Amino acid sequence: MSALIAVVALIVAVGACGRESAGPQAVREGADAAKFADEIRQRISTDAMMSHLQKLQDIADAHGGNRAAGEPGYDASVDYVAGALRDKGFDVQTPEFEVRVFKGENGTVTSGGASLVAMPLQFTIGTKPEGLTAPLVPARPGDAPGCAATDYDGLPVQGAVVLVDRGTCPFAQKMANAVARGAVGVIIANSVDEKEMGGTLGEDTDVLVPVVSVSKADGAALRAKPEQVTIKISAETREFKSRNVVAQTKTGATDNVVMVGAHLDSVPEGPGINDNGSGVAAVLETALQMGAEPDVRNAVRFGFWGAEELGLVGSANYIETLDVEELKDIALYLNFDMLASPNPGYFTYDGDQSAPRTRNDSAPRVPEGSAGIERLLVEYLASADKESQDTSFDGRSDYDAFTLAGIPSGGLFAGAEEKMSAEQAKLWDGKADEPFDPNYHKDTDTIEHIDRTALGIQGAGVGYVAAFYAQDQGGRNGMPDRADRTRHVVAPS
């Protein structure tokens, strides 16, 4: 599950699976669907999923302790998953995409002996270790400070660090105008009172000088007494290629696809066996047990996403390559991220929006059909003697691009860094006031900390719900017919 890191994905090559129809639009027979779903459910064993997790653990152990995007362990993970699918007869694609990752740490602006906190703007360059020292020249205040090059007329900007207020125009424009007059650095002063000011220069900006932000109060102090300043900031932007893994059954209607996905990468800090080896193991085993040519009415497409931990990049890249017709071909998306937390919960994504919200909560994107997915998953968990609770569509996993495109989505989740409540501990026989996964994004996210019971229940649930919709997309838990689907092309950000 992703944390917030500044990333931009640039498309190099990606192939959506073919959309030629393999037959008429889905025949809807719920009884047959339930029978098939239960057959697939029974085939998905905990031991088989643990075997996949052991392979991923071995890969991490052999490659510096992680399977992070851009690292050898991730490439080995791609090869393992793609090889297992090919061995089962699937035609497998591993489309590449480019990732641009910004990493920066708070630094300082020193002036007159006072050291002020400075935040790097995304995609800025850093300074040398000794910092950048130059005279400070404040831009003239106004309604659009620094938004025109003429704002610096008559000011000694050449070789100076410019101080300019936030507001009106993009940060990149303020930077470019100062640099055009010879500035060697830029400090953006916040225009409102807040602890920190985020901001980006943009992924396509040619950044030539360090650009940092300071608080409104610190900006006022610098403006009141402009003198020589020293900026020290650590920042870098790394670019590399990564891959998704995509495979689709050779049977079933390809204009009514069931898509099932899990992110394949870990964080750099650890092997990522729960996050998200557990989802990978369940989705992979579902594909292997279903096979490349199952007797299904609707095709099933499996996606293993790269660079999720860097901002959901692989899944977003995939969606960005699809046109409206290709998006309509995907009837629904099922996402599985963290299924075997050591102190597990049994959550379903809140497709019916029944979870309480406060007045200040923003409503998430929940396309029509998502409520049916949640109901089917709730019914499945009940059949496994587990009462479910809602988890929000909060944008922290790969469903995000699919819901943005209008594709109904749902999935299971065992919990991350949040603590289990007393009520939940009673419900699930867990440990109250302890995190669902105390190893989240740590080097201790290893196979030894997988909860086998949760993996068995939720992993089999992956197979159940995927198989059910492969046969039946009608009824109360069904999806809109293709002709009635609303989809939105998603442009690269």
Short mmCIF file of C-alpha atoms in Angstrom, two decimals:
data_model
loop_
_atom_site.label_atom_id
_atom_site.label_comp_id
_atom_site.label_asym_id
_atom_site.label_seq_id
_atom_site.Cartn_x
_atom_site.Cartn_y
_atom_site.Cartn_z
CA MET A 1 0.00 0.00 0.00
CA SER A 2 1.34 3.30 -1.10
CA ALA A 3 2.55 6.23 0.96
CA LEU A 4 2.77 9.71 -0.61
CA ILE A 5 5.92 10.20 -2.72
CA ALA A 6 6.29 12.57 -5.66
CA VAL A 7 6.31 10.53 -8.85
CA VAL A 8 5.55 11.01 -12.51
CA ALA A 9 4.98 8.18 -14.97
CA LEU A 10 5.75 8.62 -18.64
CA ILE A 11 4.38 6.05 -21.06
CA VAL A 12 6.92 4.13 -23.11
CA ALA A 13 4.97 1.12 -24.25
CA VAL A 14 1.98 -0.78 -22.94
CA GLY A 15 -0.41 -3.18 -24.57
CA ALA A 16 -4.00 -3.67 -23.57
CA CYS A 17 -5.14 -7.21 -24.16
CA GLY A 18 -7.11 -7.65 -27.34
CA ARG A 19 -10.75 -6.69 -27.26
CA GLU A 20 -12.18 -8.85 -30.02
CA SER A 21 -15.30 -10.44 -28.61
CA ALA A 22 -15.05 -14.15 -27.88
CA GLY A 23 -18.81 -14.45 -27.92
CA PRO A 24 -22.01 -12.65 -27.01
CA GLN A 25 -22.25 -10.42 -23.98
CA ALA A 26 -22.35 -12.31 -20.71
CA VAL A 27 -25.05 -14.89 -20.18
CA ARG A 28 -26.26 -14.47 -16.60
CA GLU A 29 -26.81 -17.59 -14.54
CA GLY A 30 -26.16 -17.05 -10.85
CA ALA A 31 -26.38 -20.68 -9.75
CA ASP A 32 -23.69 -21.75 -12.21
CA ALA A 33 -21.56 -18.80 -11.14
CA ALA A 34 -21.74 -19.70 -7.45
CA LYS A 35 -20.81 -23.30 -8.21
CA PHE A 36 -17.82 -22.29 -10.35
CA ALA A 37 -16.73 -19.71 -7.79
CA ASP A 38 -16.81 -22.28 -5.03
CA GLU A 39 -14.77 -24.73 -7.14
CA ILE A 40 -12.04 -22.13 -7.68
CA ARG A 41 -12.20 -21.12 -4.01
CA GLN A 42 -11.58 -24.70 -2.94
CA ARG A 43 -8.56 -25.03 -5.24
CA ILE A 44 -6.71 -22.06 -3.75
CA SER A 45 -4.70 -23.47 -0.86
CA THR A 46 -2.82 -21.63 1.83
CA ASP A 47 0.22 -23.81 1.20
CA ALA A 48 0.31 -22.83 -2.47
CA MET A 49 0.11 -19.13 -1.63
CA MET A 50 2.79 -19.54 1.03
CA SER A 51 4.99 -21.15 -1.62
CA HIS A 52 4.67 -18.00 -3.75
CA LEU A 53 5.49 -15.88 -0.71
CA GLN A 54 8.59 -17.96 -0.04
CA LYS A 55 9.72 -17.33 -3.62
CA LEU A 56 9.26 -13.58 -3.13
CA GLN A 57 11.09 -13.73 0.19
CA ASP A 58 13.96 -15.61 -1.47
CA ILE A 59 14.08 -12.99 -4.22
CA ALA A 60 14.32 -10.18 -1.68
CA ASP A 61 16.97 -12.03 0.32
CA ALA A 62 19.06 -12.44 -2.82
CA HIS A 63 18.70 -8.81 -3.92
CA GLY A 64 19.52 -6.53 -1.02
CA GLY A 65 16.51 -7.26 1.14
CA ASN A 66 13.78 -5.70 -1.01
CA ARG A 67 11.76 -5.96 -4.22
CA ALA A 68 11.40 -2.22 -4.80
CA ALA A 69 10.67 -0.75 -8.22
CA GLY A 70 13.87 0.14 -10.03
CA GLU A 71 15.84 -2.46 -8.09
CA PRO A 72 16.99 -5.96 -9.15
CA GLY A 73 14.58 -7.61 -6.72
CA TYR A 74 11.62 -6.13 -8.55
CA ASP A 75 12.84 -7.35 -11.93
CA ALA A 76 13.27 -10.83 -10.45
CA SER A 77 9.71 -10.64 -9.07
CA VAL A 78 8.38 -9.75 -12.54
CA ASP A 79 10.25 -12.68 -14.03
CA TYR A 80 8.86 -15.07 -11.41
CA VAL A 81 5.23 -14.04 -11.87
CA ALA A 82 5.45 -13.85 -15.67
CA GLY A 83 7.19 -17.24 -15.80
CA ALA A 84 4.56 -18.92 -13.63
CA LEU A 85 1.77 -17.56 -15.85
CA ARG A 86 3.51 -18.58 -19.07
CA ASP A 87 4.07 -22.07 -17.71
CA LYS A 88 0.30 -22.31 -17.26
CA GLY A 89 -0.34 -21.34 -20.88
CA PHE A 90 -1.07 -17.62 -20.55
CA ASP A 91 0.11 -15.09 -23.08
CA VAL A 92 1.90 -12.59 -20.87
CA GLN A 93 2.78 -8.96 -21.47
CA THR A 94 5.31 -7.02 -19.40
CA PRO A 95 4.79 -3.46 -20.67
CA GLU A 96 7.37 -0.90 -19.67
CA PHE A 97 6.75 2.56 -18.32
CA GLU A 98 9.05 5.28 -17.06
CA VAL A 99 9.12 6.44 -13.48
CA ARG A 100 10.43 9.76 -12.26
CA VAL A 101 10.91 9.84 -8.51
CA PHE A 102 11.70 12.95 -6.53
CA LYS A 103 13.31 12.64 -3.13
CA GLY A 104 14.02 15.65 -0.98
CA GLU A 105 14.56 16.46 2.66
CA ASN A 106 13.90 19.62 4.60
CA GLY A 107 16.92 21.89 4.69
CA THR A 108 17.79 25.34 5.96
CA VAL A 109 18.02 28.95 4.94
CA THR A 110 20.58 30.75 7.12
CA SER A 111 20.59 34.52 7.37
CA GLY A 112 22.26 36.74 9.97
CA GLY A 113 23.01 33.77 12.18
CA ALA A 114 19.39 32.55 12.20
CA SER A 115 18.65 29.14 10.70
CA LEU A 116 15.17 28.78 9.16
CA VAL A 117 13.43 25.61 7.98
CA ALA A 118 13.35 25.30 4.18
CA MET A 119 11.24 22.78 2.27
CA PRO A 120 12.30 21.63 -1.19
CA LEU A 121 9.73 22.10 -3.93
CA GLN A 122 9.17 18.87 -5.83
CA PHE A 123 11.63 18.38 -8.69
CA THR A 124 14.02 21.06 -7.49
CA ILE A 125 17.73 20.42 -7.67
CA GLY A 126 19.73 20.31 -4.45
CA THR A 127 22.71 22.30 -3.30
CA LYS A 128 26.28 21.21 -2.68
CA PRO A 129 26.91 20.01 0.89
CA GLU A 130 28.35 23.38 1.85
CA GLY A 131 25.24 25.09 0.52
CA LEU A 132 24.58 27.98 -1.84
CA THR A 133 25.56 31.42 -0.50
CA ALA A 134 24.49 34.63 -2.23
CA PRO A 135 22.90 38.03 -1.53
CA LEU A 136 19.14 37.97 -0.93
CA VAL A 137 16.99 40.15 -3.20
CA PRO A 138 13.25 40.34 -2.38
CA ALA A 139 10.91 40.61 -5.33
CA ARG A 140 8.55 43.55 -5.29
CA PRO A 141 5.25 42.73 -3.55
CA GLY A 142 2.06 42.92 -5.57
CA ASP A 143 -1.00 41.07 -6.80
CA ALA A 144 1.13 38.70 -8.92
CA PRO A 145 4.61 38.70 -7.36
CA GLY A 146 7.32 37.30 -9.57
CA CYS A 147 4.88 36.32 -12.30
CA ALA A 148 6.46 38.61 -14.91
CA ALA A 149 10.13 39.17 -15.66
CA THR A 150 9.55 42.90 -15.42
CA ASP A 151 8.89 42.46 -11.71
CA TYR A 152 12.68 42.39 -11.34
CA ASP A 153 13.41 45.52 -13.36
CA GLY A 154 15.98 47.63 -11.53
CA LEU A 155 16.74 44.94 -8.92
CA PRO A 156 20.24 43.41 -8.53
CA VAL A 157 19.06 39.86 -9.28
CA GLN A 158 22.19 38.72 -11.16
CA GLY A 159 24.01 36.21 -8.93
CA ALA A 160 21.46 36.61 -6.11
CA VAL A 161 18.90 34.44 -4.34
CA VAL A 162 15.41 35.83 -4.97
CA LEU A 163 12.73 35.91 -2.27
CA VAL A 164 9.23 35.93 -3.77
CA ASP A 165 5.79 35.46 -2.27
CA ARG A 166 3.54 32.52 -3.16
CA GLY A 167 0.47 33.23 -5.26
CA THR A 168 -1.25 33.86 -8.62
CA CYS A 169 1.08 31.95 -10.98
CA PRO A 170 2.85 28.57 -10.87
CA PHE A 171 6.04 28.16 -8.90
CA ALA A 172 7.86 27.20 -12.09
CA GLN A 173 6.93 30.55 -13.66
CA LYS A 174 8.26 32.45 -10.67
CA MET A 175 11.49 30.47 -10.88
CA ALA A 176 11.88 30.96 -14.63
CA ASN A 177 11.43 34.71 -14.41
CA ALA A 178 14.02 35.01 -11.64
CA VAL A 179 16.50 32.76 -13.46
CA ALA A 180 16.04 34.80 -16.65
CA ARG A 181 17.40 37.78 -14.74
CA GLY A 182 20.36 35.79 -13.41
CA ALA A 183 19.13 34.45 -10.04
CA VAL A 184 21.07 31.48 -8.65
CA GLY A 185 18.36 30.38 -6.21
CA VAL A 186 14.73 31.05 -5.30
CA ILE A 187 12.95 31.15 -1.95
CA ILE A 188 9.13 31.02 -2.06
CA ALA A 189 7.52 32.60 1.02
CA ASN A 190 4.15 31.17 1.97
CA SER A 191 1.24 33.60 1.77
CA VAL A 192 -0.83 31.91 4.49
CA ASP A 193 -0.10 30.76 8.00
CA GLU A 194 0.43 27.00 7.86
CA LYS A 195 3.08 24.71 9.23
CA GLU A 196 4.37 23.48 5.89
CA MET A 197 3.87 24.45 2.27
CA GLY A 198 3.87 21.74 -0.35
CA GLY A 199 4.29 22.42 -4.02
CA THR A 200 5.83 21.22 -7.24
CA LEU A 201 7.79 22.79 -10.06
CA GLY A 202 6.28 20.24 -12.44
CA GLU A 203 7.70 17.12 -13.99
CA ASP A 204 8.49 18.77 -17.33
CA THR A 205 10.21 21.87 -15.95
CA ASP A 206 13.86 22.45 -16.66
CA VAL A 207 15.04 23.29 -13.15
CA LEU A 208 18.40 25.07 -13.08
CA VAL A 209 18.57 26.46 -9.54
CA PRO A 210 17.52 25.29 -6.06
CA VAL A 211 13.95 26.32 -5.17
CA VAL A 212 12.73 26.08 -1.57
CA SER A 213 9.80 27.35 0.46
CA VAL A 214 9.66 28.97 3.90
CA SER A 215 6.79 29.89 6.20
CA LYS A 216 4.95 33.20 5.97
CA ALA A 217 6.59 34.42 9.19
CA ASP A 218 10.08 33.41 8.08
CA GLY A 219 9.52 35.04 4.71
CA ALA A 220 8.54 38.29 6.43
CA ALA A 221 11.67 38.15 8.60
CA LEU A 222 13.91 37.65 5.55
CA ARG A 223 12.19 40.49 3.67
CA ALA A 224 12.55 42.84 6.66
CA LYS A 225 16.31 42.40 6.76
CA PRO A 226 17.64 41.18 3.39
CA GLU A 227 21.28 40.19 3.55
CA GLN A 228 23.49 37.32 2.47
CA VAL A 229 21.80 33.93 2.81
CA THR A 230 22.93 30.31 2.62
CA ILE A 231 20.54 27.64 1.31
CA LYS A 232 21.29 24.01 2.15
CA ILE A 233 18.99 21.40 0.68
CA SER A 234 19.24 17.73 -0.30
CA ALA A 235 17.17 16.82 -3.34
CA GLU A 236 17.42 14.56 -6.35
CA THR A 237 15.22 13.19 -9.12
CA ARG A 238 15.76 9.63 -10.29
CA GLU A 239 14.42 8.26 -13.57
CA PHE A 240 14.13 4.59 -14.49
CA LYS A 241 11.96 2.09 -16.34
CA SER A 242 9.69 -0.40 -14.61
CA ARG A 243 7.24 -3.04 -15.79
CA ASN A 244 3.73 -4.30 -15.15
CA VAL A 245 2.69 -7.91 -15.75
CA VAL A 246 -0.61 -8.44 -17.59
CA ALA A 247 -2.23 -11.71 -18.68
CA GLN A 248 -5.76 -12.59 -19.78
CA THR A 249 -7.68 -15.81 -20.19
CA LYS A 250 -8.07 -16.96 -23.78
CA THR A 251 -11.73 -17.71 -23.18
CA GLY A 252 -14.68 -15.52 -22.25
CA ALA A 253 -16.11 -12.33 -23.72
CA THR A 254 -13.37 -9.73 -24.08
CA ASP A 255 -15.85 -6.87 -24.02
CA ASN A 256 -16.94 -7.79 -20.49
CA VAL A 257 -13.62 -8.33 -18.74
CA VAL A 258 -13.16 -9.05 -15.04
CA MET A 259 -9.86 -7.43 -14.05
CA VAL A 260 -8.02 -8.59 -10.94
CA GLY A 261 -4.90 -6.81 -9.68
CA ALA A 262 -2.25 -6.52 -6.99
CA HIS A 263 0.89 -4.43 -6.78
CA LEU A 264 4.10 -6.38 -7.13
CA ASP A 265 6.68 -3.99 -5.70
CA SER A 266 7.82 -3.52 -2.12
CA VAL A 267 9.19 -0.43 -0.42
CA PRO A 268 13.00 -0.13 -0.42
CA GLU A 269 13.05 -0.73 3.34
CA GLY A 270 11.98 -4.38 3.21
CA PRO A 271 10.85 -7.47 1.27
CA GLY A 272 7.15 -6.58 1.29
CA ILE A 273 5.77 -10.03 1.96
CA ASN A 274 2.45 -8.86 3.35
CA ASP A 275 2.59 -5.55 1.45
CA ASN A 276 2.03 -6.79 -1.08
CA GLY A 277 3.34 -10.30 -1.58
CA SER A 278 0.11 -11.52 0.00
CA GLY A 279 -2.04 -9.91 -2.69
CA VAL A 280 0.31 -11.11 -5.41
CA ALA A 281 0.25 -14.68 -4.10
CA ALA A 282 -3.56 -14.73 -4.01
CA VAL A 283 -4.04 -13.22 -7.47
CA LEU A 284 -1.33 -15.40 -9.00
CA GLU A 285 -2.73 -18.58 -7.48
CA THR A 286 -6.21 -17.60 -8.71
CA ALA A 287 -4.82 -17.27 -12.23
CA LEU A 288 -2.98 -20.58 -12.03
CA GLN A 289 -6.00 -22.46 -10.70
CA MET A 290 -8.39 -20.86 -13.18
CA GLY A 291 -5.98 -21.55 -16.03
CA ALA A 292 -5.53 -19.86 -19.38
CA GLU A 293 -8.63 -21.41 -20.97
CA PRO A 294 -11.32 -21.81 -18.31
CA ASP A 295 -14.95 -22.46 -19.25
CA VAL A 296 -16.10 -18.91 -18.48
CA ARG A 297 -18.51 -16.43 -20.04
CA ASN A 298 -16.35 -13.38 -19.38
CA ALA A 299 -12.60 -13.10 -19.82
CA VAL A 300 -10.48 -12.54 -16.73
CA ARG A 301 -7.47 -10.24 -16.93
CA PHE A 302 -4.76 -10.31 -14.27
CA GLY A 303 -2.57 -7.29 -13.54
CA PHE A 304 0.52 -7.12 -11.34
CA TRP A 305 1.44 -3.48 -10.95
CA GLY A 306 4.84 -1.87 -10.67
CA ALA A 307 5.85 1.21 -8.68
CA GLU A 308 2.70 1.30 -6.54
CA GLU A 309 4.80 2.30 -3.57
CA LEU A 310 6.06 5.28 -5.56
CA GLY A 311 2.61 6.70 -6.15
CA LEU A 312 0.42 4.05 -7.86
CA VAL A 313 2.44 4.57 -11.03
CA GLY A 314 2.08 1.23 -12.85
CA SER A 315 -1.69 0.94 -12.56
CA ALA A 316 -2.14 4.61 -13.48
CA ASN A 317 0.08 4.11 -16.51
CA TYR A 318 -2.00 1.13 -17.58
CA ILE A 319 -5.28 3.04 -17.38
CA GLU A 320 -3.77 6.04 -19.17
CA THR A 321 -3.06 3.87 -22.23
CA LEU A 322 -6.71 2.81 -22.70
CA ASP A 323 -9.28 4.59 -24.84
CA VAL A 324 -12.98 4.83 -23.97
CA GLU A 325 -13.91 1.60 -25.73
CA GLU A 326 -11.12 -0.32 -24.03
CA LEU A 327 -12.18 1.11 -20.67
CA LYS A 328 -15.77 0.04 -21.34
CA ASP A 329 -14.50 -3.47 -22.03
CA ILE A 330 -13.46 -3.72 -18.36
CA ALA A 331 -16.67 -4.49 -16.48
CA LEU A 332 -15.06 -4.25 -13.03
CA TYR A 333 -11.75 -4.15 -11.20
CA LEU A 334 -10.86 -6.16 -8.08
CA ASN A 335 -7.90 -4.92 -6.03
CA PHE A 336 -6.02 -6.93 -3.40
CA ASP A 337 -3.43 -5.21 -1.24
CA MET A 338 -2.27 -6.59 2.14
CA LEU A 339 -4.34 -9.71 2.85
CA ALA A 340 -2.37 -11.38 5.64
CA SER A 341 -1.52 -8.78 8.27
CA PRO A 342 -0.22 -10.25 11.57
CA ASN A 343 -3.12 -8.74 13.55
CA PRO A 344 -5.62 -9.11 10.73
CA GLY A 345 -8.84 -7.32 10.02
CA TYR A 346 -11.35 -8.34 7.41
CA PHE A 347 -12.18 -5.21 5.45
CA THR A 348 -14.04 -4.67 2.19
CA TYR A 349 -13.76 -1.46 0.19
CA ASP A 350 -16.81 0.68 0.90
CA GLY A 351 -18.60 0.33 -2.41
CA ASP A 352 -22.04 1.14 -0.99
CA GLN A 353 -20.75 4.18 0.94
CA SER A 354 -22.39 2.99 4.15
CA ALA A 355 -19.50 3.96 6.44
CA PRO A 356 -20.16 7.05 8.59
CA ARG A 357 -18.61 10.30 7.39
CA THR A 358 -18.11 13.64 9.06
CA ARG A 359 -19.24 16.92 7.54
CA ASN A 360 -15.64 17.64 6.50
CA ASP A 361 -15.07 14.34 4.70
CA SER A 362 -14.86 14.54 0.93
CA ALA A 363 -16.86 11.95 -0.96
CA PRO A 364 -14.62 9.42 -2.72
CA ARG A 365 -15.13 8.28 -6.31
CA VAL A 366 -17.27 5.14 -6.25
CA PRO A 367 -18.53 4.13 -9.70
CA GLU A 368 -21.87 2.39 -10.16
CA GLY A 369 -21.50 -1.34 -9.59
CA SER A 370 -19.02 -1.02 -6.71
CA ALA A 371 -21.75 -1.67 -4.14
CA GLY A 372 -22.46 -5.04 -5.71
CA ILE A 373 -18.80 -6.04 -5.46
CA GLU A 374 -18.79 -5.15 -1.78
CA ARG A 375 -21.96 -7.14 -1.14
CA LEU A 376 -20.51 -10.23 -2.82
CA LEU A 377 -17.31 -9.95 -0.79
CA VAL A 378 -19.27 -9.47 2.44
CA GLU A 379 -21.29 -12.58 1.61
CA TYR A 380 -18.09 -14.50 0.95
CA LEU A 381 -16.51 -13.47 4.26
CA ALA A 382 -19.70 -14.41 6.09
CA SER A 383 -19.45 -17.87 4.54
CA ALA A 384 -15.95 -18.05 6.06
CA ASP A 385 -17.35 -17.00 9.49
CA LYS A 386 -15.84 -13.53 9.30
CA GLU A 387 -17.86 -10.38 9.77
CA SER A 388 -16.52 -7.60 7.57
CA GLN A 389 -16.09 -3.88 8.10
CA ASP A 390 -15.71 -1.05 5.59
CA THR A 391 -12.46 0.50 4.48
CA SER A 392 -12.55 3.73 2.52
CA PHE A 393 -11.65 4.32 -1.10
CA ASP A 394 -8.96 6.72 0.13
CA GLY A 395 -6.72 6.57 -2.94
CA ARG A 396 -3.92 4.60 -1.30
CA SER A 397 -3.96 1.59 -3.62
CA ASP A 398 -4.24 0.68 -7.28
CA TYR A 399 -8.02 0.89 -7.54
CA ASP A 400 -7.56 4.66 -7.68
CA ALA A 401 -6.93 4.96 -11.43
CA PHE A 402 -9.76 2.52 -12.16
CA THR A 403 -12.34 4.47 -10.15
CA LEU A 404 -11.10 7.68 -11.76
CA ALA A 405 -11.85 6.08 -15.14
CA GLY A 406 -15.35 5.12 -13.93
CA ILE A 407 -14.72 1.39 -13.52
CA PRO A 408 -16.58 -0.29 -10.62
CA SER A 409 -14.05 -1.50 -8.06
CA GLY A 410 -13.75 -3.43 -4.84
CA GLY A 411 -11.47 -5.69 -2.87
CA LEU A 412 -10.29 -7.06 0.45
CA PHE A 413 -7.82 -5.61 2.95
CA ALA A 414 -6.40 -6.86 6.25
CA GLY A 415 -5.20 -3.53 7.64
CA ALA A 416 -1.94 -1.59 7.69
CA GLU A 417 -0.42 0.79 10.23
CA GLU A 418 -3.68 1.79 11.94
CA LYS A 419 -4.45 0.30 15.36
CA MET A 420 -7.19 -2.25 15.92
CA SER A 421 -9.98 -1.01 18.16
CA ALA A 422 -11.34 -2.94 21.12
CA GLU A 423 -14.54 -3.61 19.18
CA GLN A 424 -12.55 -4.97 16.23
CA ALA A 425 -10.38 -7.10 18.50
CA LYS A 426 -13.50 -8.71 19.92
CA LEU A 427 -14.96 -9.19 16.45
CA TRP A 428 -11.83 -10.77 14.94
CA ASP A 429 -10.11 -12.22 18.02
CA GLY A 430 -7.26 -9.75 17.59
CA LYS A 431 -5.10 -7.48 19.74
CA ALA A 432 -6.69 -4.19 20.67
CA ASP A 433 -4.65 -0.98 20.44
CA GLU A 434 -2.02 -2.76 18.32
CA PRO A 435 -1.43 -2.09 14.61
CA PHE A 436 -2.99 -4.46 12.13
CA ASP A 437 0.50 -4.74 10.65
CA PRO A 438 3.30 -3.50 12.92
CA ASN A 439 5.76 -4.39 10.11
CA TYR A 440 4.18 -2.07 7.56
CA HIS A 441 6.91 -0.58 5.31
CA LYS A 442 9.67 -2.08 7.46
CA ASP A 443 12.39 -4.68 7.00
CA THR A 444 10.38 -6.97 9.29
CA ASP A 445 7.62 -7.44 6.67
CA THR A 446 8.80 -11.02 6.16
CA ILE A 447 7.21 -14.40 5.62
CA GLU A 448 7.55 -15.18 9.33
CA HIS A 449 4.96 -12.50 10.10
CA ILE A 450 2.26 -13.66 7.69
CA ASP A 451 -1.03 -14.67 9.29
CA ARG A 452 -1.82 -17.97 7.56
CA THR A 453 -5.47 -17.95 8.57
CA ALA A 454 -6.09 -14.52 7.09
CA LEU A 455 -4.14 -15.45 3.97
CA GLY A 456 -6.21 -18.62 3.54
CA ILE A 457 -9.55 -16.87 3.97
CA GLN A 458 -8.87 -13.70 2.00
CA GLY A 459 -6.75 -15.43 -0.63
CA ALA A 460 -9.55 -17.88 -1.40
CA GLY A 461 -11.88 -14.89 -1.53
CA VAL A 462 -9.88 -13.52 -4.44
CA GLY A 463 -10.58 -16.66 -6.40
CA TYR A 464 -14.23 -16.75 -5.37
CA VAL A 465 -15.18 -13.24 -6.43
CA ALA A 466 -13.12 -13.32 -9.64
CA ALA A 467 -14.65 -16.65 -10.67
CA PHE A 468 -18.17 -15.53 -9.82
CA TYR A 469 -17.99 -12.45 -12.03
CA ALA A 470 -16.31 -14.49 -14.75
CA GLN A 471 -19.64 -16.32 -15.03
CA ASP A 472 -22.29 -13.84 -13.92
CA GLN A 473 -22.42 -10.05 -13.91
CA GLY A 474 -26.18 -9.70 -13.49
CA GLY A 475 -28.53 -9.54 -10.56
CA ARG A 476 -28.33 -7.45 -7.40
CA ASN A 477 -24.52 -7.71 -7.23
CA GLY A 478 -24.05 -7.23 -10.94
CA MET A 479 -22.43 -4.62 -13.16
CA PRO A 480 -23.98 -2.21 -15.68
CA ASP A 481 -24.32 -3.61 -19.18
CA ARG A 482 -21.59 -2.46 -21.52
CA ALA A 483 -23.93 -0.11 -23.39
CA ASP A 484 -24.76 1.63 -20.11
CA ARG A 485 -21.21 2.06 -18.83
CA THR A 486 -19.77 5.53 -18.32
CA ARG A 487 -16.01 5.71 -18.68
CA HIS A 488 -13.50 8.55 -18.60
CA VAL A 489 -10.20 8.64 -20.46
CA VAL A 490 -7.46 9.44 -17.94
CA ALA A 491 -4.70 11.70 -19.23
CA PRO A 492 -1.17 11.40 -17.84
CA SER A 493 -0.68 13.73 -14.91
#
